[in-house]
Amino acid sequence: MSVRTLPLLFLNLGGEMLYILDQRLRAQNIPGDKARKVLNDIISTMFNRKFMEELFKPQELYSKKALRTVYDRLAHASIMRLNQASMDKLYDLMTMAFKYQVLLCPRPKDVLLVTFNHLDAIKGFIQDSPTILHQVDETFQQLTETYGGLSAGEFQLIRQTLLIFFQDLHIRVSIFLKDKVQNSNGRFVLPVSGPLPWGTKVPGLIRTFNHKGEEVRKAEFKHGGSYVAAPKEGSFELYGDRVLKLGTNMYSVNRPVETHMSGASENLAAQTQESIAPNPLAKEELNLLARLIGGMEIKKPSGPEPGFRLNLFTTDEEEEQAALTRPEELSYEVINIQATQDQQTNEELARIMEEFEILDQPRRSASKGDDLLAMMDEL
Amino acid sequence: MFRRERSIPLRGSAAALCNNLSVLQLPVRNLTHFGVVHGPSAQLLSAAPEGVPLAQRQLQAKEGAGVSPPLITQVHWCVLPFRVLLVLTSHRGIQMYESDGSVMVYWHALDAGDASLVQAVFARGIAASGHFICVGMWSGRVLVFDIPAKGPNIVLSEELAGHQTPVTDIATEPAEGQDCVADVVTADDSGLLCVWRSGPKFKLLTRIPGFGVPCPSVQLWQGTIAAGYGNGQVRLYEASTGTLHVQIDAHARAICALDLAPELLSAAEDTFVHIWKLSRSPEGGYIEVEHRHGECVPDTQVCGARFCDPSGSSFAVTGYDLAEILRFSSILSPGQQRKGRPSWRTCYKQRRIQSPTAHRSSPLPTRSCCQHTVSHW
């Protein structure tokens, strides 16, 4: 599909991740300076110039599993640690939130406004760090250059590509269920009222013309919805009123972030079928991932700063329980790639993966290739 | 008015594409075939009149170079004078099968040579015109394949250059047998419509500009073009001249599918499906449109819609993330039912039965055998 979708996907998912982490840091009463450091570290890693360069190269979207690897890396870019269960939940929330935003976008081009909403909020997190602010502004610039001139048709293709990526994900999110934007079957509510996309007229009019182009008849029909014209177009400038609320921070300290894992999807069969089938192109995807992650300059935690563990659940017991009861089909494990015997291990990826701090002991195995793939499996 | 009938379950949900439902009516065998794109695969299934699924098959996009498995953009049955082929377009190429999807008879790989790094390469837009099958491309080109009466000896006959942006949809109808009659319409992402006359060499008759709003779906019937746009409008044009006849502010989101025979069906991402009655006014000869029915498919971004029978008394709908085909049928009493006017699709079959000895190089069949007359409205 569209080869320009990855930056939008990555930045919006990253934005949602930051909203959730910010809320959990406050809910868990992590000291203000530590919380700020965590967010600063993650944001500066996200907007690192080399990384952004790789991200903005025209390329197809990664699989969900591959993309999850990038966020794993990102979430551990500071002194904060997340258990597998918390990381799973974080990724679930991020993906469902952005899926909701893409689906509800009135115009395909509005996904750019959603991205700008995320960036505006990110700038709010790092107000005291001019260097990182500058990085974010540069990314803004790059977004405008890449997407500012795209046609409506190209944005429609981007939208379709994103929706295919999110197809069959129906994880129920408490905050969505409470706000009645998601049904109990996991599907989002598509309202038939409210403001129209910019450039769309209120449905209901039939105009007839003669061969000279003169209007000869005007009739109305009942279209079934209750729409109003959009008041104004959102701003695509560096600063401005985006008008659209999608992509702004919907979490606050008082609104907990819960997900329901049961009844996630009726189409589990279709989903598992695709994830079990061995992907012969997995190695090429690993190479691309290596380049992308290679661009992330992860700062090693300096000094005696102690790490801490963030819990996406209310208690440790809940987190353990979630890890045990997570449906097999929804696990984000990287596919066990068959190419263990392949000696052409990607050197760069091996080097990067060595930088990962893995909680469990890596399995001792004979070849470098096995080590690398084992490490990937344990992510 | 319409009522909801029993849905037909799908193995995989429908992808968020446009024109994501193809229907092949087989009234002789009392069957209807449905085709829906899931993503890297497409699902074909056949159902009895009450919607009972009878058989199903999944087709995969043929692999090629690339990181992720290729995605299918459209699946469509092409009814030709002597055979029916199933065509699948993807990001790698064009696959043609026998109508039940059992045997692939032709594979055309896309040549991405001219594409810049930032352009997505794909085929999209499928229609049959006489013994040709037209397929649109990301580049705006339309490939015209010459199809023999049987066998795999399919030949690329022509490459039409009319569009500069990716083709979205193609619509055709049988020619009248006279000169200069438009029988093919192609649409693209910029909203431009190109009107052609088919033949050994296709001729571009007229262009209808689009003003940058994509036209994802187009239909052609009785010399009238119905085009659905990304801003929710439906416009009806005179095919031979390109004159705008009717403009309907029909939907609140982008239109994703149209069907036309004899009534107009429009479906959009706003969850609505509308049916419109078309007629020609006796005085001025201009087209009149009357809204007949509106159906809301709650919380579903519709991605495909088609009539299931020639009189337009039943239709089917697919939606993004929905693993079923929704069916609706008219609840008019038998006396109120529209007289069955076979659509041109069924007419092809009747002609084929009547002239089995005609071969590929004969002129396109005329309409004198069928029940349509030009002024049927």
CSV table of N, CA and C in Angstrom, one decimal, chain A residues 1-4 58 60-62 99 103-107 151-154 156-157 159-160 162-164 166-170 183 187-192 195-197 199-213 216-217 219 221-225 227 267 270 273-274 279 281 284-285 288, chain B residues 10-18 37-40 58 63-64 66-69 71 73 91-92 117-122 124 189 212-214 216 230-233 243-254 269-272 274 276 284 286-291 296 299-301 320-323:
chain,number,residue,atom,x,y,z
A,1,MET,N,0.9,-1.2,0.0
A,1,MET,CA,0.0,0.0,0.0
A,1,MET,C,0.9,1.2,0.0
A,2,SER,N,0.4,2.3,0.7
A,2,SER,CA,1.2,3.5,0.6
A,2,SER,C,2.6,3.3,1.3
A,3,VAL,N,3.6,3.9,0.8
A,3,VAL,CA,5.0,3.7,1.4
A,3,VAL,C,5.3,4.9,2.2
A,4,ARG,N,4.3,5.7,2.6
A,4,ARG,CA,4.6,6.9,3.4
A,4,ARG,C,3.8,6.9,4.7
A,58,PRO,N,10.8,6.3,2.3
A,58,PRO,CA,9.6,5.6,1.8
A,58,PRO,C,9.8,4.1,2.0
A,60,GLU,N,7.5,0.2,3.2
A,60,GLU,CA,6.2,-0.4,3.5
A,60,GLU,C,6.1,-0.5,5.0
A,61,LEU,N,4.9,-0.7,5.5
A,61,LEU,CA,4.7,-0.8,7.0
A,61,LEU,C,5.2,-2.1,7.5
A,62,TYR,N,5.8,-2.1,8.7
A,62,TYR,CA,6.2,-3.3,9.3
A,62,TYR,C,5.0,-4.1,9.8
A,99,LYS,N,-6.2,3.5,16.4
A,99,LYS,CA,-7.2,2.9,15.4
A,99,LYS,C,-8.4,3.7,15.5
A,103,LEU,N,-10.1,5.9,12.3
A,103,LEU,CA,-11.4,5.6,11.9
A,103,LEU,C,-12.3,6.8,12.0
A,104,LEU,N,-12.2,7.6,13.0
A,104,LEU,CA,-13.1,8.7,13.2
A,104,LEU,C,-12.6,10.0,12.5
A,105,CYS,N,-11.5,10.0,11.9
A,105,CYS,CA,-11.0,11.1,11.1
A,105,CYS,C,-12.0,11.5,10.0
A,106,PRO,N,-12.6,12.7,10.0
A,106,PRO,CA,-13.6,13.0,9.0
A,106,PRO,C,-13.0,13.0,7.6
A,107,ARG,N,-11.8,13.5,7.4
A,107,ARG,CA,-11.2,13.5,6.1
A,107,ARG,C,-9.9,12.7,6.2
A,151,SER,N,-2.0,14.7,-2.3
A,151,SER,CA,-3.4,14.9,-2.7
A,151,SER,C,-4.4,14.1,-1.8
A,152,ALA,N,-5.7,14.4,-2.0
A,152,ALA,CA,-6.7,13.7,-1.2
A,152,ALA,C,-6.6,12.2,-1.5
A,153,GLY,N,-6.3,11.9,-2.8
A,153,GLY,CA,-6.3,10.5,-3.1
A,153,GLY,C,-5.1,9.7,-2.4
A,154,GLU,N,-4.0,10.4,-2.3
A,154,GLU,CA,-2.8,9.8,-1.6
A,154,GLU,C,-3.1,9.7,-0.1
A,156,GLN,N,-6.1,9.2,1.1
A,156,GLN,CA,-7.0,8.1,1.2
A,156,GLN,C,-6.3,6.7,1.2
A,157,LEU,N,-5.2,6.6,0.4
A,157,LEU,CA,-4.4,5.4,0.3
A,157,LEU,C,-3.7,5.2,1.7
A,159,ARG,N,-4.8,6.3,4.6
A,159,ARG,CA,-5.8,5.9,5.5
A,159,ARG,C,-6.1,4.4,5.4
A,160,GLN,N,-6.3,4.0,4.1
A,160,GLN,CA,-6.6,2.5,3.9
A,160,GLN,C,-5.4,1.7,4.4
A,162,LEU,N,-3.4,2.3,6.9
A,162,LEU,CA,-3.4,2.3,8.3
A,162,LEU,C,-4.6,1.3,8.8
A,163,LEU,N,-5.7,1.4,8.1
A,163,LEU,CA,-6.9,0.6,8.6
A,163,LEU,C,-6.6,-0.9,8.3
A,164,ILE,N,-5.8,-1.2,7.3
A,164,ILE,CA,-5.5,-2.6,7.0
A,164,ILE,C,-4.5,-3.1,8.2
A,166,PHE,N,-4.6,-2.1,11.2
A,166,PHE,CA,-5.4,-2.3,12.4
A,166,PHE,C,-6.6,-3.2,12.3
A,167,GLN,N,-6.7,-3.9,11.2
A,167,GLN,CA,-7.8,-4.7,10.9
A,167,GLN,C,-7.9,-5.9,11.9
A,168,ASP,N,-9.1,-6.1,12.4
A,168,ASP,CA,-9.4,-7.2,13.3
A,168,ASP,C,-8.9,-7.0,14.7
A,169,LEU,N,-8.5,-5.8,15.1
A,169,LEU,CA,-8.2,-5.6,16.5
A,169,LEU,C,-9.4,-5.0,17.2
A,170,HIS,N,-9.9,-5.8,18.2
A,170,HIS,CA,-11.1,-5.3,18.8
A,170,HIS,C,-11.0,-5.4,20.3
A,183,ASN,N,-18.3,-0.1,21.5
A,183,ASN,CA,-19.3,-1.0,22.0
A,183,ASN,C,-18.8,-2.1,22.8
A,187,ARG,N,-16.2,-3.0,18.9
A,187,ARG,CA,-16.3,-2.1,17.7
A,187,ARG,C,-16.5,-0.7,18.1
A,188,PHE,N,-15.9,0.3,17.4
A,188,PHE,CA,-16.1,1.7,17.7
A,188,PHE,C,-17.4,2.2,17.2
A,189,VAL,N,-17.9,3.2,17.9
A,189,VAL,CA,-19.2,3.8,17.5
A,189,VAL,C,-18.9,4.8,16.4
A,190,LEU,N,-19.6,4.7,15.3
A,190,LEU,CA,-19.4,5.7,14.3
A,190,LEU,C,-20.7,6.6,14.3
A,191,PRO,N,-20.5,7.8,14.8
A,191,PRO,CA,-21.7,8.7,15.0
A,191,PRO,C,-22.2,9.1,13.6
A,192,VAL,N,-23.6,9.3,13.5
A,192,VAL,CA,-24.2,9.8,12.3
A,192,VAL,C,-24.6,11.2,12.5
A,195,PRO,N,-20.1,17.4,13.2
A,195,PRO,CA,-19.5,18.2,12.1
A,195,PRO,C,-19.0,17.3,10.9
A,196,LEU,N,-19.2,17.9,9.7
A,196,LEU,CA,-18.8,17.2,8.5
A,196,LEU,C,-17.3,17.4,8.2
A,197,PRO,N,-16.8,16.6,7.4
A,197,PRO,CA,-15.4,16.9,7.0
A,197,PRO,C,-15.3,18.2,6.3
A,199,GLY,N,-15.0,20.5,3.5
A,199,GLY,CA,-15.2,20.3,2.0
A,199,GLY,C,-16.4,19.4,1.7
A,200,THR,N,-17.1,18.9,2.7
A,200,THR,CA,-18.3,18.1,2.4
A,200,THR,C,-19.5,18.9,2.7
A,201,LYS,N,-20.5,18.9,1.8
A,201,LYS,CA,-21.7,19.6,2.1
A,201,LYS,C,-22.7,18.7,2.9
A,202,VAL,N,-23.6,19.4,3.6
A,202,VAL,CA,-24.6,18.6,4.3
A,202,VAL,C,-25.4,17.8,3.4
A,203,PRO,N,-25.5,16.5,3.6
A,203,PRO,CA,-26.3,15.6,2.7
A,203,PRO,C,-27.8,16.0,2.7
A,204,GLY,N,-28.4,15.9,1.6
A,204,GLY,CA,-29.9,16.1,1.5
A,204,GLY,C,-30.4,16.8,0.3
A,205,LEU,N,-29.4,17.3,-0.6
A,205,LEU,CA,-29.8,18.1,-1.7
A,205,LEU,C,-29.6,17.4,-3.0
A,206,ILE,N,-30.6,17.4,-3.9
A,206,ILE,CA,-30.5,16.9,-5.3
A,206,ILE,C,-30.7,18.0,-6.2
A,207,ARG,N,-29.7,18.3,-7.0
A,207,ARG,CA,-29.8,19.5,-8.0
A,207,ARG,C,-29.7,18.9,-9.4
A,208,THR,N,-30.7,19.3,-10.2
A,208,THR,CA,-30.8,18.8,-11.6
A,208,THR,C,-30.5,20.0,-12.6
A,209,PHE,N,-29.7,19.7,-13.6
A,209,PHE,CA,-29.3,20.7,-14.6
A,209,PHE,C,-29.7,20.3,-16.0
A,210,ASN,N,-29.9,21.3,-16.8
A,210,ASN,CA,-30.3,21.0,-18.2
A,210,ASN,C,-29.0,20.9,-19.0
A,211,HIS,N,-29.1,20.7,-20.3
A,211,HIS,CA,-27.9,20.5,-21.1
A,211,HIS,C,-27.1,21.8,-21.3
A,212,LYS,N,-27.7,22.9,-20.9
A,212,LYS,CA,-27.0,24.2,-21.0
A,212,LYS,C,-26.3,24.5,-19.7
A,213,GLY,N,-26.4,23.6,-18.7
A,213,GLY,CA,-25.7,23.8,-17.4
A,213,GLY,C,-26.5,24.6,-16.4
A,216,VAL,N,-32.2,23.4,-13.1
A,216,VAL,CA,-33.6,23.4,-13.4
A,216,VAL,C,-34.5,22.9,-12.2
A,217,ARG,N,-33.9,22.2,-11.3
A,217,ARG,CA,-34.7,21.7,-10.2
A,217,ARG,C,-33.8,21.5,-9.0
A,219,ALA,N,-34.2,19.5,-5.2
A,219,ALA,CA,-35.1,18.7,-4.4
A,219,ALA,C,-34.3,18.3,-3.1
A,221,PHE,N,-33.9,15.4,0.2
A,221,PHE,CA,-34.3,14.0,0.6
A,221,PHE,C,-33.8,13.9,2.0
A,222,LYS,N,-34.4,12.9,2.7
A,222,LYS,CA,-34.0,12.7,4.1
A,222,LYS,C,-32.8,11.7,4.1
A,223,HIS,N,-31.7,12.2,4.6
A,223,HIS,CA,-30.5,11.3,4.6
A,223,HIS,C,-30.2,10.5,5.8
A,224,GLY,N,-31.0,10.7,6.8
A,224,GLY,CA,-30.9,9.8,8.0
A,224,GLY,C,-30.0,10.2,9.1
A,225,GLY,N,-29.0,11.1,8.8
A,225,GLY,CA,-28.1,11.6,9.9
A,225,GLY,C,-28.5,12.9,10.3
A,227,TYR,N,-26.2,16.1,10.5
A,227,TYR,CA,-24.8,16.7,10.4
A,227,TYR,C,-24.9,18.2,10.3
A,267,ASN,N,-12.7,-12.9,15.2
A,267,ASN,CA,-12.0,-13.3,14.0
A,267,ASN,C,-10.6,-13.8,14.4
A,270,ALA,N,-8.9,-16.1,11.9
A,270,ALA,CA,-8.2,-15.4,10.8
A,270,ALA,C,-6.9,-14.8,11.2
A,273,GLN,N,-4.2,-17.5,12.0
A,273,GLN,CA,-3.7,-18.1,10.7
A,273,GLN,C,-2.6,-17.3,10.1
A,274,GLU,N,-2.7,-16.0,10.2
A,274,GLU,CA,-1.7,-15.2,9.5
A,274,GLU,C,-0.4,-15.2,10.4
A,279,ASN,N,6.9,-16.5,8.0
A,279,ASN,CA,7.1,-15.4,7.1
A,279,ASN,C,8.5,-15.5,6.5
A,281,LEU,N,9.9,-13.6,4.6
A,281,LEU,CA,10.6,-12.3,4.4
A,281,LEU,C,11.0,-11.8,5.8
A,284,GLU,N,14.4,-10.0,6.0
A,284,GLU,CA,14.5,-8.7,5.4
A,284,GLU,C,13.9,-7.7,6.3
A,285,GLU,N,12.8,-8.0,7.0
A,285,GLU,CA,12.2,-7.1,7.9
A,285,GLU,C,13.1,-6.8,9.0
A,288,LEU,N,15.6,-4.2,8.1
A,288,LEU,CA,15.0,-2.9,8.1
A,288,LEU,C,14.9,-2.4,9.5
B,10,LEU,N,-18.2,-14.6,6.7
B,10,LEU,CA,-17.0,-14.6,5.9
B,10,LEU,C,-15.9,-15.2,6.8
B,11,ARG,N,-14.9,-15.8,6.2
B,11,ARG,CA,-13.7,-16.3,6.9
B,11,ARG,C,-12.9,-15.2,7.5
B,12,GLY,N,-12.7,-14.2,6.7
B,12,GLY,CA,-11.9,-13.0,7.1
B,12,GLY,C,-12.7,-11.7,6.9
B,13,SER,N,-12.4,-10.7,7.7
B,13,SER,CA,-13.1,-9.5,7.6
B,13,SER,C,-12.8,-8.8,6.3
B,14,ALA,N,-13.6,-7.9,5.9
B,14,ALA,CA,-13.4,-7.1,4.7
B,14,ALA,C,-12.4,-6.0,5.0
B,15,ALA,N,-11.5,-5.8,4.0
B,15,ALA,CA,-10.5,-4.7,4.1
B,15,ALA,C,-11.1,-3.3,3.8
B,16,ALA,N,-10.5,-2.3,4.3
B,16,ALA,CA,-11.0,-0.9,4.1
B,16,ALA,C,-10.6,-0.4,2.7
B,17,LEU,N,-11.1,-1.1,1.7
B,17,LEU,CA,-10.9,-0.6,0.3
B,17,LEU,C,-12.2,-0.1,-0.3
B,18,CYS,N,-12.1,0.4,-1.5
B,18,CYS,CA,-13.4,0.8,-2.1
B,18,CYS,C,-13.8,-0.3,-3.1
B,37,VAL,N,-12.4,-8.8,-0.6
B,37,VAL,CA,-11.0,-8.7,-0.3
B,37,VAL,C,-10.8,-8.6,1.2
B,38,HIS,N,-9.9,-9.5,1.7
B,38,HIS,CA,-9.6,-9.4,3.2
B,38,HIS,C,-8.4,-8.7,3.4
B,39,GLY,N,-7.4,-8.8,2.5
B,39,GLY,CA,-6.1,-8.1,2.7
B,39,GLY,C,-5.1,-8.8,1.8
B,40,PRO,N,-4.3,-9.7,2.3
B,40,PRO,CA,-3.5,-10.5,1.4
B,40,PRO,C,-4.2,-11.6,0.7
B,58,GLN,N,-10.6,-19.4,-0.9
B,58,GLN,CA,-9.7,-18.3,-0.7
B,58,GLN,C,-8.6,-18.2,-1.7
B,63,GLU,N,3.0,-13.9,-4.7
B,63,GLU,CA,4.1,-13.2,-4.1
B,63,GLU,C,5.0,-12.6,-5.1
B,64,GLY,N,5.8,-11.7,-4.6
B,64,GLY,CA,6.8,-11.1,-5.5
B,64,GLY,C,7.9,-10.5,-4.6
B,66,GLY,N,9.6,-8.0,-2.0
B,66,GLY,CA,9.0,-7.0,-1.1
B,66,GLY,C,9.1,-7.5,0.3
B,67,VAL,N,8.9,-6.6,1.3
B,67,VAL,CA,9.0,-7.0,2.7
B,67,VAL,C,7.8,-7.7,3.2
B,68,SER,N,6.7,-7.1,3.0
B,68,SER,CA,5.4,-7.7,3.5
B,68,SER,C,4.7,-8.4,2.5
B,69,PRO,N,3.8,-9.3,2.9
B,69,PRO,CA,3.0,-10.1,1.8
B,69,PRO,C,2.2,-9.1,1.0
B,71,LEU,N,-0.7,-7.1,-0.9
B,71,LEU,CA,-2.1,-6.9,-0.6
B,71,LEU,C,-2.9,-6.8,-1.9
B,73,THR,N,-6.0,-5.4,-4.0
B,73,THR,CA,-6.7,-4.1,-4.1
B,73,THR,C,-8.2,-4.3,-4.5
B,91,HIS,N,-0.8,-5.5,-5.3
B,91,HIS,CA,0.4,-4.6,-5.4
B,91,HIS,C,1.5,-5.3,-6.2
B,92,ARG,N,1.3,-6.5,-6.7
B,92,ARG,CA,2.3,-7.1,-7.5
B,92,ARG,C,1.9,-7.3,-8.9
B,117,LEU,N,10.4,6.4,-5.9
B,117,LEU,CA,10.5,5.7,-4.6
B,117,LEU,C,9.2,5.9,-3.7
B,118,VAL,N,8.6,7.1,-3.9
B,118,VAL,CA,7.5,7.4,-2.9
B,118,VAL,C,6.2,6.9,-3.4
B,119,GLN,N,6.1,6.4,-4.7
B,119,GLN,CA,4.8,6.0,-5.2
B,119,GLN,C,4.5,4.6,-4.9
B,120,ALA,N,3.3,4.3,-4.5
B,120,ALA,CA,2.8,3.0,-4.3
B,120,ALA,C,2.5,2.4,-5.6
B,121,VAL,N,2.9,1.1,-5.8
B,121,VAL,CA,2.7,0.5,-7.1
B,121,VAL,C,1.6,-0.6,-7.0
B,122,PHE,N,0.5,-0.5,-7.7
B,122,PHE,CA,-0.5,-1.4,-7.6
B,122,PHE,C,-1.4,-1.3,-8.9
B,124,ARG,N,-5.6,-1.5,-9.9
B,124,ARG,CA,-6.9,-1.3,-9.3
B,124,ARG,C,-7.8,-0.8,-10.3
B,189,ASP,N,-7.9,9.1,-9.0
B,189,ASP,CA,-7.7,9.7,-7.7
B,189,ASP,C,-7.9,11.2,-7.7
B,212,GLY,N,-9.7,17.6,-8.1
B,212,GLY,CA,-8.8,17.2,-7.0
B,212,GLY,C,-9.6,16.3,-6.0
B,213,VAL,N,-10.9,16.1,-6.1
B,213,VAL,CA,-11.6,15.3,-5.2
B,213,VAL,C,-11.6,13.9,-5.8
B,214,PRO,N,-11.1,12.8,-5.1
B,214,PRO,CA,-11.0,11.5,-5.7
B,214,PRO,C,-12.4,11.0,-6.1
B,216,PRO,N,-13.8,7.4,-6.2
B,216,PRO,CA,-13.4,6.0,-6.0
B,216,PRO,C,-14.3,5.0,-6.7
B,230,GLY,N,-15.1,11.6,-3.2
B,230,GLY,CA,-14.6,11.5,-1.9
B,230,GLY,C,-15.2,12.5,-0.9
B,231,ASN,N,-15.9,13.5,-1.4
B,231,ASN,CA,-16.6,14.5,-0.6
B,231,ASN,C,-18.1,14.1,-0.4
B,232,GLY,N,-18.5,12.8,-0.7
B,232,GLY,CA,-19.8,12.4,-0.5
B,232,GLY,C,-20.8,12.7,-1.6
B,233,GLN,N,-20.4,13.3,-2.6
B,233,GLN,CA,-21.3,13.7,-3.7
B,233,GLN,C,-21.4,12.6,-4.7
B,243,THR,N,-21.7,16.2,-20.1
B,243,THR,CA,-22.5,17.2,-19.4
B,243,THR,C,-23.0,16.7,-18.1
B,244,LEU,N,-23.0,17.6,-17.1
B,244,LEU,CA,-23.5,17.3,-15.8
B,244,LEU,C,-25.0,17.4,-15.8
B,245,HIS,N,-25.6,16.3,-15.3
B,245,HIS,CA,-27.1,16.3,-15.3
B,245,HIS,C,-27.6,16.5,-13.9
B,246,VAL,N,-27.0,15.7,-12.9
B,246,VAL,CA,-27.5,15.8,-11.6
B,246,VAL,C,-26.4,15.8,-10.6
B,247,GLN,N,-26.5,16.5,-9.5
B,247,GLN,CA,-25.5,16.5,-8.4
B,247,GLN,C,-26.3,16.3,-7.1
B,248,ILE,N,-25.9,15.2,-6.5
B,248,ILE,CA,-26.6,14.8,-5.2
B,248,ILE,C,-25.6,15.0,-4.1
B,249,ASP,N,-25.9,15.8,-3.0
B,249,ASP,CA,-25.1,15.8,-1.8
B,249,ASP,C,-25.6,14.6,-1.0
B,250,ALA,N,-25.0,13.4,-1.3
B,250,ALA,CA,-25.6,12.2,-0.9
B,250,ALA,C,-25.1,11.6,0.4
B,251,HIS,N,-23.8,11.9,0.7
B,251,HIS,CA,-23.3,11.2,1.9
B,251,HIS,C,-22.4,12.2,2.7
B,252,ALA,N,-22.1,11.8,4.0
B,252,ALA,CA,-21.3,12.7,4.8
B,252,ALA,C,-19.9,12.3,4.8
B,253,ARG,N,-19.5,11.2,4.2
B,253,ARG,CA,-18.1,10.8,4.1
B,253,ARG,C,-17.9,10.3,2.7
B,254,ALA,N,-16.6,9.9,2.4
B,254,ALA,CA,-16.3,9.5,1.1
B,254,ALA,C,-17.1,8.3,0.6
B,269,GLU,N,-18.5,5.7,3.6
B,269,GLU,CA,-17.9,5.4,4.9
B,269,GLU,C,-18.7,6.0,6.0
B,270,ASP,N,-19.8,6.7,5.7
B,270,ASP,CA,-20.7,7.3,6.8
B,270,ASP,C,-21.7,6.3,7.3
B,271,THR,N,-21.6,5.1,7.0
B,271,THR,CA,-22.4,4.0,7.4
B,271,THR,C,-23.7,3.9,6.6
B,272,PHE,N,-23.9,4.8,5.7
B,272,PHE,CA,-25.2,4.7,5.0
B,272,PHE,C,-25.1,4.1,3.6
B,274,HIS,N,-27.7,4.3,0.2
B,274,HIS,CA,-28.9,4.9,-0.3
B,274,HIS,C,-29.2,4.3,-1.7
B,276,TRP,N,-31.5,5.1,-5.2
B,276,TRP,CA,-32.1,6.3,-5.9
B,276,TRP,C,-32.8,5.7,-7.2
B,284,GLY,N,-38.1,17.7,-20.8
B,284,GLY,CA,-36.8,18.2,-21.1
B,284,GLY,C,-35.8,17.1,-21.5
B,286,TYR,N,-34.1,15.5,-19.5
B,286,TYR,CA,-33.0,15.4,-18.6
B,286,TYR,C,-33.4,14.4,-17.5
B,287,ILE,N,-32.3,14.0,-16.8
B,287,ILE,CA,-32.4,12.9,-15.8
B,287,ILE,C,-33.0,13.4,-14.5
B,288,GLU,N,-33.9,12.6,-14.0
B,288,GLU,CA,-34.5,13.0,-12.7
B,288,GLU,C,-34.1,11.9,-11.7
B,289,VAL,N,-33.8,12.4,-10.5
B,289,VAL,CA,-33.4,11.4,-9.4
B,289,VAL,C,-34.3,11.6,-8.3
B,290,GLU,N,-34.8,10.5,-7.7
B,290,GLU,CA,-35.6,10.5,-6.6
B,290,GLU,C,-35.0,9.5,-5.5
B,291,HIS,N,-35.0,10.0,-4.3
B,291,HIS,CA,-34.4,9.1,-3.3
B,291,HIS,C,-35.5,8.1,-2.9
B,296,CYS,N,-29.1,2.6,7.3
B,296,CYS,CA,-27.9,2.8,8.1
B,296,CYS,C,-27.4,1.5,8.6
B,299,ASP,N,-22.5,1.7,13.0
B,299,ASP,CA,-21.1,1.6,13.4
B,299,ASP,C,-20.2,0.8,12.4
B,300,THR,N,-20.6,0.8,11.1
B,300,THR,CA,-19.8,0.1,10.1
B,300,THR,C,-19.4,1.0,9.0
B,301,GLN,N,-18.1,1.0,8.7
B,301,GLN,CA,-17.6,1.8,7.6
B,301,GLN,C,-17.8,0.9,6.4
B,320,TYR,N,-15.8,-2.5,6.7
B,320,TYR,CA,-14.5,-2.7,7.3
B,320,TYR,C,-14.5,-3.4,8.6
B,321,ASP,N,-13.7,-4.4,8.8
B,321,ASP,CA,-13.6,-5.2,10.0
B,321,ASP,C,-14.8,-6.1,10.3
B,322,LEU,N,-15.7,-6.2,9.3
B,322,LEU,CA,-16.9,-7.0,9.4
B,322,LEU,C,-16.7,-8.3,8.7
B,323,ALA,N,-16.9,-9.4,9.5
B,323,ALA,CA,-16.7,-10.7,8.9
B,323,ALA,C,-18.0,-11.4,8.4
